[in-house]
Tab-separated table of C-alpha atoms and ligand atoms in Angstrom:
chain	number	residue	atom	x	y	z
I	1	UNK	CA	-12.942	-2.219	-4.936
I	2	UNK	CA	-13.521	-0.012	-1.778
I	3	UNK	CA	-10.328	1.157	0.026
I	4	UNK	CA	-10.521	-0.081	3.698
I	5	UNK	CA	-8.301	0.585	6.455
I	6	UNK	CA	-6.264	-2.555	7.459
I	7	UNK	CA	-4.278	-2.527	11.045
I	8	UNK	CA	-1.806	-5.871	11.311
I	9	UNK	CA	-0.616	-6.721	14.928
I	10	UNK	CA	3.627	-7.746	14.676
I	11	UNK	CA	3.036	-6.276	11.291
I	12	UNK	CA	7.248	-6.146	11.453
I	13	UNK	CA	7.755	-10.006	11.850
I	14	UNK	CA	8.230	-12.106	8.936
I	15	UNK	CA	4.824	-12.738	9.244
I	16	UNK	CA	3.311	-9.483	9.237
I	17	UNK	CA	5.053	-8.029	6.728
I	18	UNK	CA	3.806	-10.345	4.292
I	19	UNK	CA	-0.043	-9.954	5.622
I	20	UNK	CA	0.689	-5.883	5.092
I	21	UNK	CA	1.923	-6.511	1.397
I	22	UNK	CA	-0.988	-8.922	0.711
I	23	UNK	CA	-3.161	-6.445	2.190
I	24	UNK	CA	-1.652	-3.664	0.640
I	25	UNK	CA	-1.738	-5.125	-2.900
I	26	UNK	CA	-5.472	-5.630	-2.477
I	27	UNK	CA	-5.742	-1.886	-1.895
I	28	UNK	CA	-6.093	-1.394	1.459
I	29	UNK	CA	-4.269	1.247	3.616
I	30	UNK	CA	-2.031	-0.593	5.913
I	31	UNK	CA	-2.007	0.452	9.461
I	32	UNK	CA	1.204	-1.594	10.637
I	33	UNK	CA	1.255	-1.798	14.598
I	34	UNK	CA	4.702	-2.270	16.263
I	35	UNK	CA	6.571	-3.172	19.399
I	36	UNK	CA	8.894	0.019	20.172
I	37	UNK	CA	11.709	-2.113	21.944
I	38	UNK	CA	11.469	-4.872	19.126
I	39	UNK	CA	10.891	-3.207	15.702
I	40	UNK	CA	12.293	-1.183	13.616
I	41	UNK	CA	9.547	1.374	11.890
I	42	UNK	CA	12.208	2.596	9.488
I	43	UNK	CA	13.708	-0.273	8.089
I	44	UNK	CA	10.123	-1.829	7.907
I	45	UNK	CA	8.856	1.493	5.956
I	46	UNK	CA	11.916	1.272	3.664
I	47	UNK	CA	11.438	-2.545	2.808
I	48	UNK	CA	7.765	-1.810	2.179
I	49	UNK	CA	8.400	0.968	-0.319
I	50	UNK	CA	11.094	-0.633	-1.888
I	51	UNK	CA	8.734	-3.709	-2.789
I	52	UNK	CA	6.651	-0.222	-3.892
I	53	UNK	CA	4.379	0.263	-0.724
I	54	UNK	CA	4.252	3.867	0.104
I	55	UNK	CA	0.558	4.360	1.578
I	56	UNK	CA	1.069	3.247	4.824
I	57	UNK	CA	0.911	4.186	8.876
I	58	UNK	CA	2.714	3.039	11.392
I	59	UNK	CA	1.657	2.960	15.048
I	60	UNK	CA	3.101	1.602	18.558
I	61	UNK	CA	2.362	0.008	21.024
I	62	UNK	CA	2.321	-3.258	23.303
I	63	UNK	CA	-0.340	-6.076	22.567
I	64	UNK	CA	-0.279	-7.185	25.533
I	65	UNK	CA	-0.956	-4.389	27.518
I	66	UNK	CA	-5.104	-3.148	27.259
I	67	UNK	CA	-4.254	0.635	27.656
I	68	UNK	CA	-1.899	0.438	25.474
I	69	UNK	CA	-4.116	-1.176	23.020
I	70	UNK	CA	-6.475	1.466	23.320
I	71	UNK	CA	-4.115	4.329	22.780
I	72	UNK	CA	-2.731	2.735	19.524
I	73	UNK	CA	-6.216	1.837	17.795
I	74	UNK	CA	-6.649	5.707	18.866
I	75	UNK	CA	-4.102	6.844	17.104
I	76	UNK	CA	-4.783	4.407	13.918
I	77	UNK	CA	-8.111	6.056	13.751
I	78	UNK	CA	-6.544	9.463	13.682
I	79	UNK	CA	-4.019	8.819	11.243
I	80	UNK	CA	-6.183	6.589	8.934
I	81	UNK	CA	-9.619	6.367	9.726
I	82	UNK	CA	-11.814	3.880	11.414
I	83	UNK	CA	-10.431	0.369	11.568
I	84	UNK	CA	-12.441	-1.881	8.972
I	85	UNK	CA	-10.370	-4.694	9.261
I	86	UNK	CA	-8.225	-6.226	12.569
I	87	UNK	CA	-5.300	-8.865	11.676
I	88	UNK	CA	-4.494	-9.910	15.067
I	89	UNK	CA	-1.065	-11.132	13.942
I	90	UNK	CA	1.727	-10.461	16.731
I	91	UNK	CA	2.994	-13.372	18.735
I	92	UNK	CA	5.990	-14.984	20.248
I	93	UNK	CA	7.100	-17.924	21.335
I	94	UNK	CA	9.415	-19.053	24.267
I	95	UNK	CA	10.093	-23.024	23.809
I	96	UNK	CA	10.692	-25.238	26.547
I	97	UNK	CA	9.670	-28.383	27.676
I	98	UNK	CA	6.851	-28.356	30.239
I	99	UNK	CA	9.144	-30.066	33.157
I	100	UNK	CA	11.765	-26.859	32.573
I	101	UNK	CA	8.876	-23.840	31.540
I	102	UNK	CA	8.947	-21.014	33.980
I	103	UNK	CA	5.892	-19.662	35.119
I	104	UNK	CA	6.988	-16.116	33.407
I	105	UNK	CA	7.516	-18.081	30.361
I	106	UNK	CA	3.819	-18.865	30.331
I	107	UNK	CA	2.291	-15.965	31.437
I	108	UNK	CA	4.503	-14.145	28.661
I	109	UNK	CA	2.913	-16.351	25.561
I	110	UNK	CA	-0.410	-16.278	27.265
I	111	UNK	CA	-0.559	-12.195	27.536
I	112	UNK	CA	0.979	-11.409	23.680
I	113	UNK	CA	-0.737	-14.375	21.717
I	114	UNK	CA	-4.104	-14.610	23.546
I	115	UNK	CA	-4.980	-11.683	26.002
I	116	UNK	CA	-4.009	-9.529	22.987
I	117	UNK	CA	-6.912	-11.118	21.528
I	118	UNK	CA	-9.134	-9.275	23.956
I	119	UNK	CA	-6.602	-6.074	24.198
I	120	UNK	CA	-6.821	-5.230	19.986
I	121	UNK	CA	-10.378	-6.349	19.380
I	122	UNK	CA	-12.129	-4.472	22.160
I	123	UNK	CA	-11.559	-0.959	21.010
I	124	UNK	CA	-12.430	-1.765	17.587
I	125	UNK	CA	-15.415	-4.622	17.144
I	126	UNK	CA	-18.179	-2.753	18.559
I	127	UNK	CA	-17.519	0.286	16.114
I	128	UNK	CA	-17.249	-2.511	13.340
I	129	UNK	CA	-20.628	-3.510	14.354
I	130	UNK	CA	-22.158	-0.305	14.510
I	131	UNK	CA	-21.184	0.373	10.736
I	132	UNK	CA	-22.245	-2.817	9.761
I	133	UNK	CA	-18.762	-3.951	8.098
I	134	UNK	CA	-16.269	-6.016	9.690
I	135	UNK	CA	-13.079	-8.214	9.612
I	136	UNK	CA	-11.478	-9.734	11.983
I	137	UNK	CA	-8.358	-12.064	11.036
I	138	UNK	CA	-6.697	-14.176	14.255
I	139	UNK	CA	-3.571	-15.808	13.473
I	140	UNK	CA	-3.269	-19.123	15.253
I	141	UNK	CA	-1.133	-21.799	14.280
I	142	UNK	CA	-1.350	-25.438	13.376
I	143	UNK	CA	0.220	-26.313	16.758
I	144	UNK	CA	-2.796	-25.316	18.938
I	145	UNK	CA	-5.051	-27.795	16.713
I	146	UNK	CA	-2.225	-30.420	17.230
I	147	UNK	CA	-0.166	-29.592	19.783
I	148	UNK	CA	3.871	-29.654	19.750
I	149	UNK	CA	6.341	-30.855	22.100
I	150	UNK	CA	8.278	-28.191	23.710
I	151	UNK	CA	4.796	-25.610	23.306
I	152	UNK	CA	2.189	-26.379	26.188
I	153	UNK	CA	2.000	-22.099	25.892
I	154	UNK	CA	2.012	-21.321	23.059
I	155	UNK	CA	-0.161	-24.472	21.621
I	156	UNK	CA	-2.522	-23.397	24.215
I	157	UNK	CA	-2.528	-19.762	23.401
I	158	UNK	CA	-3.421	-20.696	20.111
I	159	UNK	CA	-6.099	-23.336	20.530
I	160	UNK	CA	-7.341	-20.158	22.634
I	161	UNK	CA	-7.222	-18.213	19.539
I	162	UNK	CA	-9.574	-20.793	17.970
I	163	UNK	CA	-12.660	-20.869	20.738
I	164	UNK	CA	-11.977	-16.736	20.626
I	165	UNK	CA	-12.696	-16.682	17.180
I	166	UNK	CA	-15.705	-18.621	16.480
I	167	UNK	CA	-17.179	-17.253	20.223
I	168	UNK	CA	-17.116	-13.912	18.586
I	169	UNK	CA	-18.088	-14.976	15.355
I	170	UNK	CA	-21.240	-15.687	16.992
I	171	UNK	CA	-21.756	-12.817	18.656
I	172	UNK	CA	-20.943	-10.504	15.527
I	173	UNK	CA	-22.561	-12.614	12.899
I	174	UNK	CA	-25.605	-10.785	12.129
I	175	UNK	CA	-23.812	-7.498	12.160
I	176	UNK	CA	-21.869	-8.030	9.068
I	177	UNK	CA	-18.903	-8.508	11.006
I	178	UNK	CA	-17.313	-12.048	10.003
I	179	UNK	CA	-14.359	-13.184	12.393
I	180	UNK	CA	-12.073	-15.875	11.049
I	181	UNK	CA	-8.686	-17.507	11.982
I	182	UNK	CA	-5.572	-18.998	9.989
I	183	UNK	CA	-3.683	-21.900	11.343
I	184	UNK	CA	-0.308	-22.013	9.481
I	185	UNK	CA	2.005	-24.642	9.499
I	186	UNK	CA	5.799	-23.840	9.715
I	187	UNK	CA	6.424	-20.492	7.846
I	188	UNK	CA	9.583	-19.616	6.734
I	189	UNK	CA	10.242	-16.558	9.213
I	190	UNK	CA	12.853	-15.769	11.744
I	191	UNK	CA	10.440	-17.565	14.622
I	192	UNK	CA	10.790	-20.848	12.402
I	193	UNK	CA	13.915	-20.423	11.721
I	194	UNK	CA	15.203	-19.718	15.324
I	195	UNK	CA	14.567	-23.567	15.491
I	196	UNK	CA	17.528	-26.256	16.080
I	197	UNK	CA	18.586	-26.677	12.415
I	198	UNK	CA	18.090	-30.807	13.304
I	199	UNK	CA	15.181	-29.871	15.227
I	200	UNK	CA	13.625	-28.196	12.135
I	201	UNK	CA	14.494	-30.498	9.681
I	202	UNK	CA	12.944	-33.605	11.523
I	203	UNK	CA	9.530	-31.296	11.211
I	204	UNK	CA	9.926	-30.513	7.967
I	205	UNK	CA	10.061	-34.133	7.363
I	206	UNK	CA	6.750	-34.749	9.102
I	207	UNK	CA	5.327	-32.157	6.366
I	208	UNK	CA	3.674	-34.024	3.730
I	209	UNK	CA	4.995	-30.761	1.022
I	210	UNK	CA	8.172	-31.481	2.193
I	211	UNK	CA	8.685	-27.375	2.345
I	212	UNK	CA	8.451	-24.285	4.927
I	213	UNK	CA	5.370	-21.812	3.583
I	214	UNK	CA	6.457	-19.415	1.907
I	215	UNK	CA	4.828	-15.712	3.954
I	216	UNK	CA	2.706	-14.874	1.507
I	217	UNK	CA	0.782	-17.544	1.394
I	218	UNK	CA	-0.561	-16.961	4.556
I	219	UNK	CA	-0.971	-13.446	3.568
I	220	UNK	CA	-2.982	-14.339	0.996
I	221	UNK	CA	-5.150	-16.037	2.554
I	222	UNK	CA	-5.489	-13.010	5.083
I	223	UNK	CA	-6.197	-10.751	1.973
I	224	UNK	CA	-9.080	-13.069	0.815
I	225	UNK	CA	-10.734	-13.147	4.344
I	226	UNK	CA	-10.583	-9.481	3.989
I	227	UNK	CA	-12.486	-9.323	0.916
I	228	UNK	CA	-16.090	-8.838	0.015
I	229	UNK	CA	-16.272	-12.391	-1.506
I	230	UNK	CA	-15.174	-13.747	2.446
I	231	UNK	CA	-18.295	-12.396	3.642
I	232	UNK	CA	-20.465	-15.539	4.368
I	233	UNK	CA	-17.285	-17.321	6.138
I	234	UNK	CA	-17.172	-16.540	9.597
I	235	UNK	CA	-16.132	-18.685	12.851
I	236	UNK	CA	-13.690	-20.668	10.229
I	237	UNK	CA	-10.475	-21.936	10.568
I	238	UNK	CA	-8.202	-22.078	7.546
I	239	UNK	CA	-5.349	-24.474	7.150
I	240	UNK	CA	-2.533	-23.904	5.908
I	241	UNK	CA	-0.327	-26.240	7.024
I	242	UNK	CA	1.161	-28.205	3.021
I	243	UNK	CA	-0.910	-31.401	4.577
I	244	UNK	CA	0.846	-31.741	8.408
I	245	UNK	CA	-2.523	-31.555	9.788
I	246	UNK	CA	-5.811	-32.200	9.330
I	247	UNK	CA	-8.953	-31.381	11.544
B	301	LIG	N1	8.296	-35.221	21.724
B	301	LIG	C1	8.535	-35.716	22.960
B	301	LIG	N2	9.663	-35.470	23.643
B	301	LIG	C2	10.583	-34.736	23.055
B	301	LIG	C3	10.397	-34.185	21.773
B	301	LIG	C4	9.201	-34.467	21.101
B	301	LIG	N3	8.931	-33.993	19.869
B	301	LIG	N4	11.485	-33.466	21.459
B	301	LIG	C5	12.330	-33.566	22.512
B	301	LIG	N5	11.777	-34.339	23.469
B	301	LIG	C6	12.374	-34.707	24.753
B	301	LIG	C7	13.823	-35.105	24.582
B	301	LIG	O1	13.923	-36.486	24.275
B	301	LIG	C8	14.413	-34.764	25.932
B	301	LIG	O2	14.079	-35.781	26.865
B	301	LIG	P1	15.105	-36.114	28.070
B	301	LIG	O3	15.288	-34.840	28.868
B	301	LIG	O4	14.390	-37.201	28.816
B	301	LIG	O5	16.371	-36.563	27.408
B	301	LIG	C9	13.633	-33.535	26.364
B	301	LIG	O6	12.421	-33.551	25.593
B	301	LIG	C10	14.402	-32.239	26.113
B	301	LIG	O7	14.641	-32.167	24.707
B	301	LIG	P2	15.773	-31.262	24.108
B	301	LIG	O8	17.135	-31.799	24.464
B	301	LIG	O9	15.476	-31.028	22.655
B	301	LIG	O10	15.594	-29.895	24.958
B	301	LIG	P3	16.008	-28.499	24.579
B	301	LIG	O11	15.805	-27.689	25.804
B	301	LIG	O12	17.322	-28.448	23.873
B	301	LIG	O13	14.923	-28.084	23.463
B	301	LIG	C11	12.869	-27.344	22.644
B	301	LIG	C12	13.562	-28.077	23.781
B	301	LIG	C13	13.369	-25.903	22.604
B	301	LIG	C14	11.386	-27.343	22.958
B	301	LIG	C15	13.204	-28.038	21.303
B	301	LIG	O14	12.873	-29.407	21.397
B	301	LIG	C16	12.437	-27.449	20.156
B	301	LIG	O15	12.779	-26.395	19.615
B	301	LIG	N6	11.372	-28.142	19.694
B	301	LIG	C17	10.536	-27.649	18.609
B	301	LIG	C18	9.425	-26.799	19.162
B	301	LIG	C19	8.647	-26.223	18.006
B	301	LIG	O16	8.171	-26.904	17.128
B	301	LIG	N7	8.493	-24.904	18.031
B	301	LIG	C20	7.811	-24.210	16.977
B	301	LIG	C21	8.347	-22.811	16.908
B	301	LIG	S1	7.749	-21.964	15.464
B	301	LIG	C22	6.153	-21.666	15.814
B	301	LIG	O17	5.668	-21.838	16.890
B	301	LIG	C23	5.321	-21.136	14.670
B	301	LIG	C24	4.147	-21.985	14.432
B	301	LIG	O18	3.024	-21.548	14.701
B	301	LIG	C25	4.297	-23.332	13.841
């Protein structure tokens, strides 16, 4: 297969680090983009080449911030080459019923899942497009096809995600750039799990699989939208949500 060069958004989350091993195994070279105040590069680089991950860059930077963006997809490039495939992958969430969200609250899910959207992709598609070979993975969640209690921000953010994705799939399509995104369920990752324990357990409940996913299966998935054989799927949205939703 051909090597391609593979930058992850929150590629330190429980999340991400799965996507970069997926990735990784398929034999791309990882490009895993941090926050500086948030992550931890070294513990990240030691868990990767203890699961025998060696081939890797790490670069960071703030999502949510366009200049930063810029700088960091700069800096991938240097380090690695030109980008061939995007997983737009950080997020965060900041629960609260709608009555008690703050307005920073908001603005805060809004600028790291969504406007990072616009932030990552920018300094990266049009190159994509001018080599003819693209992919770009958006990580939404099951929650902005559904919506959740306790999320108006973040299930918007993510239903965001969704128009973003197949808007640009559009635009890209006869470039052989194909731009996809992956609802997930509940994931078992620190985000998840920062859930009341009741609170979780009544969702789990509500999942037909009975189960949390387990990271790499959503890093799987991200490894076959990657792939050569992904290339007539574009604008798509792929559950994976063990039967809690369907479209
Ligand atoms: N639907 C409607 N109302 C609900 C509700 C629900 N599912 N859950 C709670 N409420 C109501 C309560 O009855 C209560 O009403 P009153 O004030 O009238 O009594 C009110 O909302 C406040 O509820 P809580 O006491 O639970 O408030 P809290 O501040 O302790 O907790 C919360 C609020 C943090 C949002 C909590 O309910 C929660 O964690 N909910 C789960 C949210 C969730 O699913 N988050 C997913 C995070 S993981 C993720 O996002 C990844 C992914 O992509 C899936």
């Amino acid at each position: 297969m051909t090597q391609r060069v593979a930058l992850v958004t929150g590629a330190m989350g429980g999340l991400g680090i799965a996507i970069c091993q997926e990735l990784a195994k398929a034999g791309h070279k990882v490009v895993a983009s941090y926050h500086p105040e948030f992550d931890k590069p070294e513990e990240f680089k030691k868990l990767m080449a203890d699961a025998g991950f060696n081939d890797l860059v790490c670069v960071a930077g703030d999502v949510s911030n366009f200049d930063s963006c810029a700088a960091m997809v700069a800096e991938a490039e240097a380090k690695a080459g030109s980008i061939d495939i995007l997983v737009n992958n950080a997020g965060i969430t900041r629960d609260k019923m709608f009555g008690r969200m703050e307005l920073g609250q908001w603005d805060a899910v809004i600028a790291t899942n969504l406007t990072s959207l616009f932030n990552m992709t920018k300094p990266v598609s049009a190159k994509m497009a001018e080599r003819g070979w693209g992919r770009i993975i958006n990580i939404s969640s099951v929650n902005g096809l559904k919506g959740q209690a306790g999320q108006t921000n973040y299930s918007a953010a993510k239903a965001g995600v969704i128009g973003f994705t197949k808007a640009l799939a559009a635009e890209l399509a006869a470039k052989g750039v194909t731009v996809n995104a992956i609802t997930p369920g509940y994931v078992a990752t620190q985000m998840v799990l920062a859930i009341k324990p009741e609170v979780l357990q009544s969702i789990i409940d509500t999942v037909p699989m009975k189960r949390l996913a387990k990271p790499e299966e959503i890093g799987g998935a991200c490894a076959y939208l990657a792939s050569d054989l992904a290339g007539f799927m574009t604008g798509a949205t792929m559950n994976i949500n063990g039967g809690l939703y369907y479209q």
